[in-house]
XYZ file of C-alpha atoms in Angstrom:
222
model
C 105.223 105.096 133.539
C 102.067 103.448 131.592
C 101.762 106.758 129.641
C 105.442 106.833 128.763
C 105.092 103.244 127.324
C 102.169 104.146 125.443
C 103.738 107.035 123.755
C 107.024 104.890 123.292
C 104.655 102.359 120.996
C 104.519 99.704 123.640
C 101.079 98.839 124.714
C 102.039 95.708 126.707
C 104.202 97.388 129.031
C 101.694 100.532 129.293
C 98.931 97.911 130.181
C 101.294 96.048 132.771
C 101.907 99.519 134.489
C 98.341 101.061 134.162
C 96.892 97.704 135.567
C 99.015 98.493 138.497
C 97.993 101.929 138.802
C 94.227 100.802 138.513
C 95.044 98.459 141.340
C 96.179 101.597 143.427
C 93.355 103.684 142.470
C 90.257 101.855 140.632
C 88.469 105.224 139.869
C 91.439 106.974 138.479
C 89.848 108.361 135.231
C 92.825 108.776 133.344
C 94.152 105.514 134.102
C 90.922 103.955 132.901
C 90.823 106.035 129.633
C 94.416 104.657 128.993
C 93.725 101.162 129.566
C 90.929 101.480 127.075
C 92.965 102.903 124.164
C 95.924 100.453 124.944
C 93.577 97.618 125.198
C 91.941 98.678 121.679
C 95.496 99.133 119.940
C 96.343 95.474 121.057
C 92.759 94.427 119.472
C 90.930 93.276 122.888
C 87.947 94.714 122.496
C 86.194 93.303 125.515
C 88.648 94.921 127.650
C 88.894 98.096 126.212
C 84.971 98.805 126.266
C 85.098 97.515 129.849
C 87.497 99.990 130.740
C 85.692 102.892 128.895
C 82.288 102.395 130.586
C 83.952 102.251 133.939
C 85.365 105.648 133.056
C 82.013 106.948 131.981
C 80.374 105.237 135.271
C 82.645 107.058 137.532
C 81.371 110.412 136.424
C 78.410 111.804 138.127
C 76.867 113.250 135.221
C 76.940 110.152 132.990
C 76.101 107.619 135.955
C 72.377 107.700 134.739
C 72.903 107.314 131.163
C 75.264 104.492 131.829
C 72.947 102.886 134.202
C 70.120 102.913 131.732
C 72.535 101.351 129.114
C 73.364 98.614 131.516
C 69.565 97.996 131.895
C 68.885 98.184 128.215
C 71.730 95.279 127.768
C 70.245 93.067 130.283
C 73.464 91.580 131.579
C 74.417 90.900 127.676
C 78.394 91.936 126.818
C 78.898 94.825 124.875
C 79.811 94.747 121.428
C 81.662 97.704 119.917
C 78.585 98.995 118.211
C 76.388 99.113 121.455
C 79.107 101.054 123.443
C 79.389 103.060 120.117
C 75.620 103.909 120.747
C 76.370 104.726 124.629
C 79.267 107.209 123.708
C 77.076 108.910 121.070
C 74.506 109.697 123.832
C 77.421 111.052 126.323
C 78.526 112.977 123.315
C 75.564 114.721 122.816
C 75.135 115.194 126.228
C 78.588 116.755 126.640
C 79.301 118.549 123.367
C 82.345 120.242 124.738
C 84.269 117.538 126.294
C 87.351 116.313 124.700
C 87.680 113.030 126.509
C 84.039 111.947 125.607
C 84.477 112.740 121.725
C 88.196 111.215 122.040
C 86.367 108.090 123.430
C 83.702 108.104 121.002
C 86.433 108.124 117.993
C 88.305 105.039 119.668
C 85.241 103.048 119.655
C 84.160 104.064 116.241
C 87.405 103.171 115.003
C 87.226 99.848 116.684
C 83.882 99.447 114.905
C 85.546 100.527 111.557
C 83.139 103.338 111.245
C 86.287 105.424 110.175
C 84.326 108.672 108.971
C 82.551 108.879 112.290
C 85.866 108.660 114.045
C 87.499 111.003 112.137
C 84.754 113.583 113.031
C 84.759 112.767 116.647
C 88.567 113.431 116.767
C 88.438 116.584 114.939
C 85.782 117.752 117.522
C 87.987 116.772 120.258
C 90.563 118.837 118.851
C 88.654 121.753 118.320
C 88.258 121.904 121.872
C 91.733 120.614 122.907
C 94.333 121.414 119.754
C 97.436 120.859 121.941
C 96.672 117.272 122.443
C 99.455 115.407 120.533
C 98.003 111.878 121.234
C 94.608 113.195 119.644
C 96.504 114.179 116.378
C 98.209 110.885 116.611
C 94.926 109.125 116.802
C 93.409 111.092 114.178
C 96.416 110.334 111.568
C 96.055 106.380 112.415
C 92.200 106.711 111.732
C 92.857 108.715 108.424
C 95.430 106.271 107.296
C 93.062 103.421 107.997
C 90.524 105.020 105.725
C 93.236 105.474 102.676
C 93.522 109.217 103.354
C 97.308 108.938 103.395
C 98.113 112.730 102.927
C 95.832 113.679 105.674
C 97.438 111.149 108.238
C 100.968 112.590 107.367
C 99.620 115.987 108.162
C 98.097 114.750 111.530
C 101.141 113.033 112.419
C 103.449 115.756 111.681
C 101.434 118.066 114.063
C 101.703 115.571 116.850
C 105.505 115.516 116.418
C 105.425 119.259 116.146
C 103.686 119.528 119.754
C 105.961 116.558 121.144
C 109.106 115.550 118.963
C 110.311 112.652 121.204
C 106.840 111.152 120.431
C 108.164 107.467 119.141
C 104.514 106.301 118.146
C 104.285 109.196 115.842
C 107.587 108.721 114.335
C 106.615 105.106 113.713
C 103.371 106.023 112.335
C 105.207 108.333 109.996
C 107.119 105.683 108.656
C 104.228 103.536 108.256
C 102.642 106.208 106.310
C 105.331 106.649 103.915
C 105.628 102.802 103.239
C 101.740 102.720 102.620
C 102.580 105.126 99.610
C 105.295 102.689 98.594
C 108.093 105.294 99.567
C 109.761 102.697 101.582
C 113.439 104.563 101.711
C 111.601 107.447 103.217
C 110.127 105.311 105.625
C 113.398 103.862 106.901
C 114.661 106.923 108.144
C 111.268 107.470 110.457
C 111.447 103.833 111.722
C 115.058 104.211 112.981
C 114.413 107.807 114.591
C 111.699 105.982 116.348
C 114.096 103.149 117.297
C 116.548 105.487 118.353
C 114.265 107.013 120.840
C 112.872 103.490 121.883
C 115.358 100.533 120.798
C 112.779 98.131 122.606
C 109.990 98.887 119.921
C 109.622 95.339 118.853
C 106.990 96.043 116.113
C 108.993 98.907 114.734
C 111.891 96.772 114.030
C 109.327 94.444 112.046
C 108.362 97.559 109.871
C 111.783 98.518 109.279
C 112.842 94.846 108.169
C 109.827 94.925 105.697
C 110.789 98.541 104.332
C 114.520 97.718 103.924
C 113.511 94.331 101.929
C 111.113 96.579 99.831
C 113.691 99.151 99.025
C 116.292 96.389 98.335
C 118.655 97.274 101.147
C 119.166 93.661 101.934
C 122.697 94.318 103.015
C 121.207 95.657 106.407
C 119.105 92.861 107.224
C 121.726 91.115 109.455
C 122.120 94.532 111.320
C 118.272 94.513 111.970
């Protein structure tokens, strides 16, 4: 359920479902990763980093690395940069682990180190090219670093792999809007809302694009 909510561009409901899943099994790595990503999307750095570190700690091969990091922090809370350093070491220790590189990408994005995040997501995609969520994360990072054309290609790849991926439809709309192509963006937002009418943020994006392309007669319907 949490996965479906996340793919439907609803991180708050995803967090609620995944929190219940985490209560049922505190060590499920998929749940911990999902919570880390959703809290990142909600700009809750402390929660995001905490879940990602718990994910790392739960794997035997990384336990010593995580313990060494905890000792070096001396009880101080992690920052995105300190967590990034930990996951750089984890990625170096496990160069063919797509999940480690994906988390490294998420943390680099959180630190606004967009070039590093793009490299990490590309490495993860070299290992697992069929992961549509990774293509979407790559696109979002490229969009934030003003690489709109690359972002659109990444979102399209995500949709090729999963045509009902609401988050990627919404991100395609944002990509068109960022290029000033508001009329084109409307079609993608409407498609996303057709799949998930409860995606509140997408209604907001749609309203902005309609205003920018002069379709004020549709505002009342929105």
